[in-house]
Coordinates of C-alpha atoms and ligand atoms in Angstrom, one line a residue:
M1 CA 100.2 25.2 23.2
C2 CA 96.9 26.4 21.8
G3 CA 97.1 28.9 18.9
I4 CA 95.1 32.1 18.9
I5 CA 94.5 34.6 16.1
G6 CA 92.6 37.9 15.9
I7 CA 92.2 39.7 12.5
N8 CA 90.7 43.2 12.2
S9 CA 90.4 44.6 8.7
N10 CA 88.7 47.4 6.9
E11 CA 88.0 45.0 4.0
E12 CA 85.9 41.8 4.2
F13 CA 87.7 38.5 3.9
Y14 CA 86.5 34.9 3.5
I15 CA 86.1 33.1 6.8
K16 CA 87.6 30.1 5.2
D17 CA 90.8 32.1 4.5
A18 CA 91.0 33.1 8.2
V19 CA 90.6 29.4 9.1
K20 CA 93.4 28.6 6.7
R21 CA 95.5 31.0 8.7
L22 CA 94.6 29.1 11.9
K23 CA 95.7 25.9 10.2
R24 CA 99.2 27.4 10.0
L25 CA 99.2 27.4 13.8
E26 CA 97.7 23.9 14.1
Y27 CA 101.0 22.4 15.3
R28 CA 100.3 24.3 18.6
G29 CA 97.4 22.0 19.4
Y30 CA 94.8 20.1 17.5
D31 CA 92.2 18.8 20.0
S32 CA 89.5 21.2 18.8
F33 CA 89.2 24.5 16.9
G34 CA 86.8 27.4 16.6
Y35 CA 86.1 31.0 15.7
Y36 CA 83.8 34.0 16.3
D37 CA 83.2 36.5 13.6
G38 CA 81.0 38.9 15.5
T39 CA 77.9 37.0 14.7
I40 CA 78.6 33.3 14.4
L41 CA 80.3 31.3 17.1
F42 CA 81.6 28.1 15.6
N43 CA 83.6 25.3 17.2
Q44 CA 84.3 21.7 16.5
V45 CA 86.3 18.8 18.1
G46 CA 89.3 17.4 16.1
H47 CA 91.8 18.7 13.5
I48 CA 91.1 22.0 11.8
K49 CA 88.7 21.7 8.8
I50 CA 88.4 24.5 6.3
P51 CA 84.7 25.4 6.3
N52 CA 82.9 25.0 3.0
T53 CA 81.2 28.4 3.0
D54 CA 81.6 31.7 1.2
D55 CA 80.7 33.7 4.3
K56 CA 82.8 36.8 4.9
S57 CA 83.8 38.9 7.8
S58 CA 86.0 41.8 8.6
R59 CA 86.8 40.9 12.2
I60 CA 87.4 37.5 13.7
I61 CA 89.0 35.7 16.5
L62 CA 90.1 32.0 16.1
H63 CA 91.6 29.3 18.4
T64 CA 93.1 25.9 18.0
R65 CA 93.2 24.0 21.3
W66 CA 95.6 21.7 23.2
A67 CA 93.5 20.7 26.2
T68 CA 94.7 21.5 29.7
H69 CA 91.6 22.1 31.8
G70 CA 88.6 20.1 30.7
G71 CA 88.4 17.2 28.3
V72 CA 88.4 17.4 24.5
T73 CA 84.7 18.3 24.0
K74 CA 82.7 20.8 22.0
F75 CA 81.8 22.6 25.2
N76 CA 85.4 23.1 26.1
A77 CA 86.4 24.2 22.6
H78 CA 87.2 28.0 22.3
P79 CA 86.2 30.7 21.7
H80 CA 84.2 31.1 24.9
Q81 CA 81.5 33.6 25.5
S82 CA 80.2 35.3 28.6
T83 CA 76.6 34.7 29.8
K84 CA 75.0 37.6 28.0
K85 CA 77.3 37.0 25.0
K86 CA 78.8 40.4 25.3
V87 CA 82.4 39.2 25.5
T88 CA 84.0 36.5 23.4
I89 CA 87.6 35.3 24.1
A90 CA 90.2 33.0 22.8
H91 CA 93.0 32.1 25.2
N92 CA 96.3 30.3 25.4
G93 CA 97.8 29.7 28.8
I94 CA 96.5 28.8 32.2
I95 CA 94.4 31.0 34.6
K96 CA 95.7 29.6 37.9
N97 CA 93.1 31.3 40.2
Y98 CA 90.2 30.5 37.9
E99 CA 88.3 28.4 40.5
E100 CA 88.0 31.3 43.0
L101 CA 87.1 33.8 40.3
R102 CA 84.5 31.4 38.9
E103 CA 82.9 31.0 42.2
K104 CA 82.6 34.8 42.7
L105 CA 81.2 35.2 39.2
I106 CA 78.6 32.4 39.7
K107 CA 77.4 34.2 42.8
K108 CA 76.9 37.2 40.6
G109 CA 74.7 35.3 38.3
H110 CA 77.1 34.1 35.6
E111 CA 76.4 30.8 34.0
F112 CA 79.4 28.7 32.9
T113 CA 79.1 26.2 30.1
S114 CA 82.6 24.6 30.0
E115 CA 85.1 23.1 32.4
T116 CA 87.9 25.3 31.2
D117 CA 89.9 27.9 33.1
S118 CA 89.7 30.1 30.0
E119 CA 85.9 30.7 30.1
T120 CA 86.3 32.6 33.4
T121 CA 88.0 35.4 31.5
A122 CA 85.0 36.1 29.3
H123 CA 82.7 36.3 32.3
Y124 CA 85.3 38.4 34.2
F125 CA 85.3 41.0 31.4
E126 CA 81.5 41.0 31.1
E127 CA 81.3 41.7 34.9
K128 CA 83.9 44.4 34.8
L129 CA 82.3 46.1 31.8
K130 CA 79.2 46.8 33.8
T131 CA 81.0 49.6 35.5
K132 CA 84.3 50.1 33.7
T133 CA 85.8 50.8 30.3
I134 CA 87.5 48.1 28.4
K135 CA 90.9 49.7 29.1
E136 CA 90.1 49.8 32.8
A137 CA 89.0 46.2 32.7
C138 CA 92.3 45.2 31.1
I139 CA 94.3 46.9 33.8
D140 CA 92.2 45.1 36.5
F141 CA 92.7 41.8 34.7
L142 CA 96.5 42.2 34.7
N143 CA 96.3 42.8 38.5
D144 CA 93.7 40.2 39.4
I145 CA 94.7 37.2 37.3
E146 CA 97.3 34.7 38.4
G147 CA 98.8 32.6 35.6
E148 CA 99.7 32.8 32.0
F149 CA 97.8 34.2 29.1
A150 CA 97.8 35.3 25.5
L151 CA 94.2 36.5 25.2
V152 CA 92.2 38.0 22.4
I153 CA 88.9 39.6 23.1
M154 CA 85.9 40.9 21.1
V155 CA 83.3 43.0 22.9
E156 CA 79.8 43.5 21.5
G157 CA 79.4 47.0 20.1
N158 CA 83.1 47.7 20.0
E159 CA 85.0 47.6 16.7
N160 CA 88.4 46.8 18.0
I161 CA 90.1 43.6 19.1
Y162 CA 91.8 43.6 22.5
A163 CA 94.8 41.5 23.3
L164 CA 96.7 40.9 26.5
R165 CA 99.9 38.9 27.3
R166 CA 101.7 37.4 30.2
D167 CA 104.2 34.6 29.7
S168 CA 102.4 33.1 26.6
P169 CA 103.6 34.3 23.2
L170 CA 101.7 37.0 21.4
V171 CA 102.6 39.2 18.4
L172 CA 100.9 41.9 16.4
G173 CA 101.3 41.7 12.6
V174 CA 100.9 45.0 10.8
G175 CA 99.4 44.6 7.4
T176 CA 97.9 47.0 4.9
N177 CA 94.4 47.9 6.1
T178 CA 94.5 44.8 8.3
N179 CA 96.0 44.1 11.7
Y180 CA 96.7 40.6 12.9
V181 CA 97.4 39.4 16.4
A182 CA 98.5 35.8 16.9
S183 CA 100.5 33.3 19.0
D184 CA 103.3 33.5 16.5
I185 CA 104.4 35.1 13.3
Y186 CA 103.5 32.0 11.2
A187 CA 99.9 33.1 11.3
F188 CA 100.6 36.1 9.1
S189 CA 104.2 35.7 7.8
D190 CA 102.9 35.1 4.3
I191 CA 101.2 38.5 4.3
T192 CA 103.4 40.8 6.2
N193 CA 106.9 40.8 7.7
M194 CA 106.2 43.7 10.1
A195 CA 105.5 42.7 13.6
I196 CA 105.5 44.0 17.2
F197 CA 106.0 41.5 20.0
F198 CA 104.0 41.9 23.2
E199 CA 106.1 41.9 26.4
N200 CA 104.7 40.6 29.7
N201 CA 101.8 42.5 31.2
E202 CA 101.1 44.6 28.1
F203 CA 97.8 44.9 26.3
A204 CA 96.8 46.5 23.1
E205 CA 93.7 47.9 21.4
I206 CA 93.8 46.8 17.8
G207 CA 91.7 48.5 15.1
T208 CA 91.8 48.0 11.4
D209 CA 94.4 50.7 10.6
H210 CA 95.6 51.7 14.1
F211 CA 96.8 50.0 17.3
Q212 CA 97.8 51.2 20.7
F213 CA 99.9 49.3 23.3
Y214 CA 99.5 49.9 27.0
D215 CA 101.5 48.9 30.1
K216 CA 99.8 47.4 33.1
K217 CA 99.0 50.8 34.6
G218 CA 97.2 51.8 31.4
Q219 CA 100.0 54.1 30.2
K220 CA 100.4 54.3 26.5
I221 CA 103.6 52.7 25.2
Q222 CA 105.2 53.3 21.8
K223 CA 106.8 50.1 20.4
E224 CA 109.0 49.6 17.5
V225 CA 107.7 47.7 14.5
Q226 CA 110.2 45.0 13.6
T227 CA 110.8 43.7 10.1
F228 CA 111.4 40.0 10.3
K229 CA 113.2 37.7 7.9
W230 CA 112.4 34.0 8.0
E231 CA 114.3 31.5 5.9
Q232 CA 112.0 28.6 5.0
E233 CA 111.3 25.9 2.5
E234 CA 108.0 25.6 0.7
S235 CA 105.4 25.0 3.5
T236 CA 103.2 22.7 1.5
L237 CA 103.6 18.9 1.3
Q238 CA 104.7 19.0 -2.3
N239 CA 105.1 15.4 -3.4
Y240 CA 105.3 14.0 0.1
D241 CA 102.6 12.2 2.1
H242 CA 103.8 13.7 5.4
F243 CA 105.7 16.7 6.6
M244 CA 107.9 14.4 8.7
M245 CA 109.4 12.8 5.5
K246 CA 109.6 16.1 3.7
E247 CA 111.5 17.7 6.7
I248 CA 113.9 14.7 7.0
M249 CA 114.6 15.1 3.3
E250 CA 115.4 18.8 3.8
E251 CA 118.2 17.9 6.2
P252 CA 121.1 18.2 3.7
I253 CA 119.9 21.6 2.6
V254 CA 119.4 23.0 6.1
V255 CA 122.8 21.7 7.3
K256 CA 124.4 23.5 4.3
R257 CA 122.4 26.7 5.1
L258 CA 123.4 26.6 8.8
L259 CA 127.1 26.0 8.0
F260 CA 127.1 28.8 5.4
S261 CA 125.5 31.2 7.9
L262 CA 128.2 30.6 10.4
K263 CA 130.7 32.0 7.9
T264 CA 128.5 34.8 6.7
E265 CA 125.5 36.4 8.4
Q266 CA 126.0 34.7 11.8
K267 CA 129.9 34.9 11.7
I268 CA 130.1 37.8 14.2
N269 CA 127.5 36.4 16.5
F270 CA 129.1 33.0 16.4
E271 CA 132.5 34.5 17.4
K272 CA 130.9 36.4 20.2
F273 CA 129.1 33.2 21.3
I274 CA 132.3 31.3 21.5
D275 CA 134.0 34.2 23.3
L276 CA 131.2 34.1 25.9
M277 CA 131.8 30.4 26.3
R278 CA 135.5 30.8 26.7
K279 CA 135.1 33.6 29.3
A280 CA 132.5 31.8 31.4
K281 CA 133.6 29.9 34.5
K282 CA 130.6 27.5 34.1
V283 CA 128.7 26.5 31.0
T284 CA 125.3 25.1 31.5
F285 CA 122.9 24.1 28.8
V286 CA 119.1 23.9 29.4
A287 CA 116.5 22.3 27.2
A288 CA 113.6 19.9 26.9
G289 CA 112.8 16.8 24.9
T290 CA 114.7 16.4 21.7
S291 CA 116.5 19.7 22.2
Y292 CA 117.8 18.3 25.5
H293 CA 119.3 15.4 23.6
A294 CA 121.1 17.9 21.3
S295 CA 122.4 19.7 24.4
L296 CA 123.6 16.3 25.9
L297 CA 125.5 15.6 22.7
G298 CA 127.0 19.1 23.0
V299 CA 128.2 18.3 26.5
Y300 CA 129.8 15.1 25.3
Y301 CA 131.6 16.9 22.5
L302 CA 132.9 19.6 24.7
H303 CA 134.1 17.1 27.3
K304 CA 136.0 15.4 24.4
C305 CA 138.0 18.5 24.0
G306 CA 138.5 19.2 27.7
I307 CA 135.8 21.8 28.2
E308 CA 133.6 21.2 31.3
A309 CA 129.9 21.7 30.6
Q310 CA 126.6 20.3 31.9
T311 CA 123.0 20.2 30.8
I312 CA 119.9 20.2 32.9
I313 CA 116.4 19.3 31.8
A314 CA 114.5 22.6 31.8
S315 CA 111.7 21.6 34.1
E316 CA 114.2 20.5 36.8
F317 CA 116.6 23.4 36.4
E318 CA 116.1 25.2 39.6
H319 CA 116.4 22.1 41.7
F320 CA 119.9 21.3 40.6
I321 CA 122.3 24.2 40.3
G322 CA 123.6 27.3 41.6
V323 CA 123.9 29.8 38.7
D324 CA 125.7 33.1 39.2
K325 CA 127.2 35.9 37.2
D326 CA 130.1 33.7 36.1
T327 CA 127.7 31.1 34.5
L328 CA 126.8 31.1 30.9
V329 CA 123.4 29.4 30.4
I330 CA 122.8 28.1 26.9
P331 CA 119.1 27.3 26.2
I332 CA 118.5 25.2 23.1
S333 CA 115.0 25.3 21.7
Q334 CA 113.4 24.8 18.3
S335 CA 110.3 26.9 19.1
G336 CA 112.0 29.4 21.3
E337 CA 108.8 29.3 23.4
T338 CA 109.0 26.3 25.6
M339 CA 107.7 27.4 29.0
D340 CA 110.0 25.2 31.1
V341 CA 113.0 26.7 29.3
I342 CA 111.7 30.2 29.7
E343 CA 111.1 29.6 33.4
A344 CA 114.6 28.2 33.8
L345 CA 116.0 31.3 32.1
K346 CA 114.1 33.6 34.4
Y347 CA 115.7 31.8 37.3
A348 CA 119.1 32.0 35.8
T349 CA 118.8 35.7 35.0
K350 CA 117.6 36.4 38.5
H351 CA 120.8 34.9 39.7
G352 CA 123.0 37.0 37.4
A353 CA 123.8 34.4 34.7
K354 CA 124.3 35.4 31.1
I355 CA 122.0 33.8 28.5
A356 CA 123.3 32.8 25.0
S357 CA 120.6 30.9 23.2
I358 CA 120.3 28.5 20.3
V359 CA 116.9 28.6 18.6
N360 CA 115.1 27.9 15.4
V361 CA 112.2 30.2 15.4
P362 CA 113.4 33.8 14.9
Y363 CA 112.1 36.5 17.2
S364 CA 110.8 33.9 19.6
T365 CA 110.7 34.7 23.3
I366 CA 113.9 32.8 24.2
Q367 CA 115.8 34.6 21.4
R368 CA 114.5 38.0 22.5
I369 CA 115.4 37.5 26.2
S370 CA 119.0 36.3 25.4
E371 CA 122.1 38.4 25.4
I372 CA 123.1 36.7 22.2
S373 CA 121.4 34.1 20.1
L374 CA 122.4 31.8 17.3
N375 CA 119.8 30.6 14.8
I376 CA 120.0 27.0 13.5
F377 CA 118.3 28.0 10.3
A378 CA 116.3 24.7 10.0
G379 CA 113.3 26.7 8.6
Q380 CA 109.7 26.0 9.6
E381 CA 109.1 22.5 11.0
I382 CA 105.5 21.5 10.7
C383 CA 105.6 17.9 11.8
V384 CA 105.2 17.8 15.6
A385 CA 108.3 15.6 15.9
A386 CA 111.6 17.5 15.6
T387 CA 113.8 16.1 12.8
K388 CA 115.7 18.6 10.8
S389 CA 115.8 21.0 13.7
F390 CA 117.5 18.3 15.8
V391 CA 120.1 17.6 13.0
N392 CA 120.9 21.3 12.9
Q393 CA 121.1 21.7 16.6
V394 CA 123.6 18.9 16.7
T395 CA 125.5 20.3 13.7
L396 CA 125.8 23.6 15.6
M397 CA 127.0 21.7 18.7
L398 CA 129.7 20.1 16.5
A399 CA 130.6 23.5 15.0
I400 CA 131.0 24.9 18.5
A401 CA 133.0 22.0 19.7
K402 CA 135.3 22.4 16.7
E403 CA 136.1 25.8 17.9
F404 CA 137.4 24.2 21.1
G405 CA 139.5 21.6 19.2
Y406 CA 137.1 18.8 18.4
N407 CA 138.2 17.2 15.2
V408 CA 135.4 17.0 12.7
N409 CA 134.9 17.8 9.0
L410 CA 131.4 19.2 8.7
E411 CA 131.7 20.2 5.0
N412 CA 130.8 16.6 3.9
L413 CA 128.0 16.2 6.4
P414 CA 125.2 17.0 3.8
Q415 CA 126.7 14.3 1.5
R416 CA 126.8 11.8 4.3
I417 CA 123.2 12.5 5.1
E418 CA 122.3 11.9 1.4
E419 CA 124.1 8.5 1.8
V420 CA 121.8 7.6 4.7
F421 CA 118.8 8.4 2.5
T422 CA 120.0 5.7 0.0
M423 CA 119.2 3.1 2.7
K424 CA 115.6 4.1 3.0
E425 CA 114.4 0.7 1.6
T426 CA 116.5 -1.3 4.0
I427 CA 115.2 0.8 6.9
K428 CA 111.6 0.3 5.7
E429 CA 112.1 -3.5 5.6
I430 CA 113.4 -3.4 9.2
A431 CA 110.3 -1.4 10.2
K432 CA 108.1 -4.1 8.7
T433 CA 109.7 -6.7 11.0
L434 CA 109.3 -4.4 14.1
F435 CA 106.0 -2.6 13.9
K436 CA 104.0 -5.2 15.8
Q437 CA 106.3 -5.0 18.8
K438 CA 105.1 -3.5 22.1
H439 CA 108.6 -2.6 23.5
L440 CA 112.0 -2.0 22.2
Y441 CA 115.4 -0.8 23.5
V442 CA 118.0 1.4 21.9
L443 CA 121.5 1.1 23.3
G444 CA 124.4 3.6 22.9
R445 CA 127.6 4.4 24.7
G446 CA 129.5 7.7 24.9
L447 CA 128.6 10.0 22.0
S448 CA 125.9 7.5 20.9
Y449 CA 124.1 7.5 24.2
P450 CA 122.1 10.8 23.7
V451 CA 121.3 9.5 20.2
A452 CA 119.9 6.3 21.6
R453 CA 117.6 8.4 23.8
E454 CA 116.6 10.6 20.9
I455 CA 115.8 7.6 18.7
A456 CA 113.7 6.1 21.5
L457 CA 111.8 9.4 22.0
K458 CA 111.0 9.6 18.3
I459 CA 109.8 6.0 18.2
K460 CA 107.5 6.6 21.2
E461 CA 105.9 9.8 20.1
I462 CA 105.2 8.9 16.5
S463 CA 104.8 5.1 16.5
Y464 CA 103.4 4.8 20.0
I465 CA 105.7 1.8 20.6
H466 CA 107.3 1.9 24.0
A467 CA 111.0 2.5 23.5
E468 CA 113.8 3.0 26.0
G469 CA 117.1 4.7 25.0
M470 CA 119.8 3.6 27.4
M471 CA 123.5 3.6 28.1
G472 CA 124.8 0.2 27.0
G473 CA 126.6 -0.1 30.3
E474 CA 123.5 0.4 32.4
L475 CA 121.6 -2.4 30.8
K476 CA 123.0 -5.1 33.1
H477 CA 122.0 -3.1 36.2
G478 CA 118.4 -4.0 35.9
T479 CA 116.8 -3.5 32.5
I480 CA 118.3 -6.7 31.0
A481 CA 115.7 -8.6 33.0
L482 CA 113.2 -7.4 30.4
I483 CA 115.1 -9.0 27.5
E484 CA 113.5 -12.2 26.3
K485 CA 113.4 -14.2 23.1
G486 CA 112.7 -11.8 20.2
T487 CA 112.9 -8.5 22.1
P488 CA 114.2 -5.9 19.6
V489 CA 117.4 -4.1 20.7
I490 CA 118.8 -1.5 18.4
G491 CA 122.5 -1.1 19.0
L492 CA 124.5 2.0 18.0
L493 CA 127.8 0.3 17.3
N494 CA 130.6 2.7 16.8
E495 CA 133.9 1.5 15.3
N496 CA 136.2 0.3 18.1
D497 CA 133.5 0.3 20.7
Y498 CA 134.3 -3.1 22.1
D499 CA 132.2 -2.6 25.2
M500 CA 129.1 -1.9 23.0
R501 CA 129.9 -5.1 21.1
S502 CA 129.9 -7.0 24.3
N503 CA 126.6 -5.4 25.4
L504 CA 125.0 -6.5 22.2
K505 CA 126.4 -10.0 22.6
E506 CA 124.9 -10.1 26.1
V507 CA 121.4 -9.3 24.9
A508 CA 121.7 -11.6 21.9
A509 CA 122.7 -14.4 24.3
R510 CA 119.3 -13.9 26.0
G511 CA 117.4 -14.1 22.7
A512 CA 117.2 -10.4 21.8
N513 CA 116.6 -9.5 18.1
V514 CA 119.6 -7.2 17.7
I515 CA 119.5 -4.6 15.0
S516 CA 122.8 -2.8 14.7
I517 CA 123.5 0.6 13.3
S518 CA 127.2 0.7 12.8
N519 CA 130.0 2.5 11.1
K520 CA 132.7 0.4 9.5
L521 CA 131.7 -2.7 11.3
K522 CA 129.3 -5.0 9.4
G523 CA 125.8 -4.3 10.7
D524 CA 122.2 -4.1 9.6
I525 CA 122.6 -0.4 8.7
M526 CA 126.1 0.7 7.8
I527 CA 126.9 4.4 8.1
S528 CA 130.0 5.6 6.3
T529 CA 131.9 7.9 8.7
S530 CA 134.8 7.4 11.0
N531 CA 133.9 10.4 13.1
D532 CA 132.0 9.5 16.2
G533 CA 130.3 12.9 16.4
K534 CA 128.9 12.7 12.8
F535 CA 128.0 9.0 13.4
G536 CA 125.6 10.3 16.1
I537 CA 123.8 12.7 13.7
L538 CA 123.6 10.1 11.0
A539 CA 122.4 7.3 13.3
S540 CA 119.7 9.7 14.6
I541 CA 118.5 10.1 11.0
V542 CA 118.3 6.3 10.6
G543 CA 116.1 6.5 13.7
Q544 CA 113.9 9.2 12.2
L545 CA 113.4 7.1 9.1
L546 CA 112.7 4.0 11.1
T547 CA 110.2 5.8 13.2
Y548 CA 108.5 7.1 10.1
Y549 CA 108.1 3.7 8.5
L550 CA 107.0 2.1 11.8
A551 CA 104.2 4.7 12.0
R552 CA 103.3 4.2 8.4
E553 CA 102.9 0.5 8.9
L554 CA 100.7 1.2 11.9
K555 CA 98.7 3.8 9.9
L556 CA 99.2 6.5 12.5
P557 CA 98.7 10.3 12.2
I558 CA 102.4 10.8 11.6
D559 CA 102.5 14.6 11.6
K560 CA 100.1 15.1 14.5
P561 CA 100.6 12.4 17.1
R562 CA 98.0 12.1 19.8
N563 CA 98.2 14.3 22.9
L564 CA 101.2 16.3 21.6
A565 CA 101.8 19.9 20.4
K566 CA 104.9 21.4 18.9
S567 CA 105.2 24.4 21.0
V568 CA 104.9 23.5 24.7
T569 CA 103.9 26.8 26.3
V570 CA 102.6 25.5 29.6
K571 CA 104.5 24.0 32.6
Ligands
LIG1 C1 110.2 15.7 20.1 C2 110.0 17.1 20.3 C3 110.0 17.7 21.6 C4 110.7 19.0 21.7 C5 110.5 19.6 23.1 C6 111.2 21.0 23.2 O1 110.2 15.4 18.7 O2 109.9 17.9 19.3 O3 110.5 16.8 22.6 O4 112.0 18.8 21.5 O5 109.1 19.9 23.4 O6 110.8 21.9 22.3 P1 111.7 23.1 21.9 O7 112.8 22.6 21.1 O8 110.7 23.9 21.0 O9 112.0 23.8 23.1

């Protein structure tokens, strides 16, 4: 969360172009944004607006914020400056010991203007620079600071940008006559495909045509420049009003691309992945949010073919299991940067487990710390809500389960998705009947249960309607008390699922407004597949479309829902 950028060039560029670059990272947080170009410190609350100025600069740091410490105010917006304005910083992460540092710095005469933990770092450097070089100050910082940071710093009178990393993502982009440092490669992937990833406790001095990395003792380190390849669709809205709809419409293409990759460029990795799964005594998935729902589907698929597997929500990982050298831990993550997942993997690695990951963003931290990694090839997802990435995560789960004997034809999946799209108008009409509701329930059993949870999550985050995704069987153990006349209940009604039919009858008998998504059986939405695995993916797409239309009726900011960010890099 929070996106940071530093640009150092030996040619002048328009500030508005640098801010457009920051806009590419806006999915990391959109509470406020700001920049410092060596002269002007600008910041503003709200979504990023491209400034209407022809001002130029050759060096700049920029920040887009997802608030952690301190409210969403102009004072708390980054960049932050030290008292004498000698040091300016933009920070992503959390400085855990900021309160004690702040007290010490106040005693030394520093005046703080924000409530943030981040501001402390600017004052810290100013204080250190009274007696030390910048390099020495960076070494001290890495020793003194507790917490996580990707930090970019500009110091008055110094022509470089300095950047430090611990646990928050940071990457250097090597351009022609210009160097970029940013939270992720999107910030510069249109300009250069050459990058160097910071590892923990490294810092770098970044000039216009040179850079030098150092370890935490200040020893120089030579790092390899990596050339990255990034499959992606056009990152503009084209004819769509929102990225959410554009990304849903890309689902057939990205499914094809993933399936093709498993037979071509990912073939060997895919075989190795399956081999690791076969050899492991224990297979444990770990993920958060939507990716967790994909992993839960994976667990159901594997159990269907006799393979024991489990999944744990990343933030609870270490409370639940004993992992050891015979465990294969499979993280699933769109961003590849989710802090809870990374922390779970650190725990797993410490206990000797092997890591085989499934990610979307290439070169992300989770991919880089894995023994082996499969890419879901969904391309860049700009809407905060995961849509096409979920579809590809689940497609990959099905492809994996197929290797263990699960019977599914994936080749016609893109066509089946297109068929769901033909029902857009019907789904829109359903949304018109539901958008004023305060609560709704989504019920599923077996393979449809994770999908019920996923649909409910999507509805909550984008339309702000309280939705609960439940196991059909659990309903009568308490929640049914909430069903009254007119309560909407979306039922995922798979062919032959007689128990689910009964559950829907039970709520209908209590006055619920039942909306069924069904295959074969007559329902409000009819999906044409007899495969229960594919039914789940297709039903989740119905849920995505329904969510979209609910939010449209409610005139909500579909791509940037309140309080959220796409890359959750704090615990
Ligand atoms: C919901 C959503 C989130 C993410 C979760 C994990 O639409 O996008 O729930 O799924 O934050 O993120 P990743 O997959 O990047 O680890």
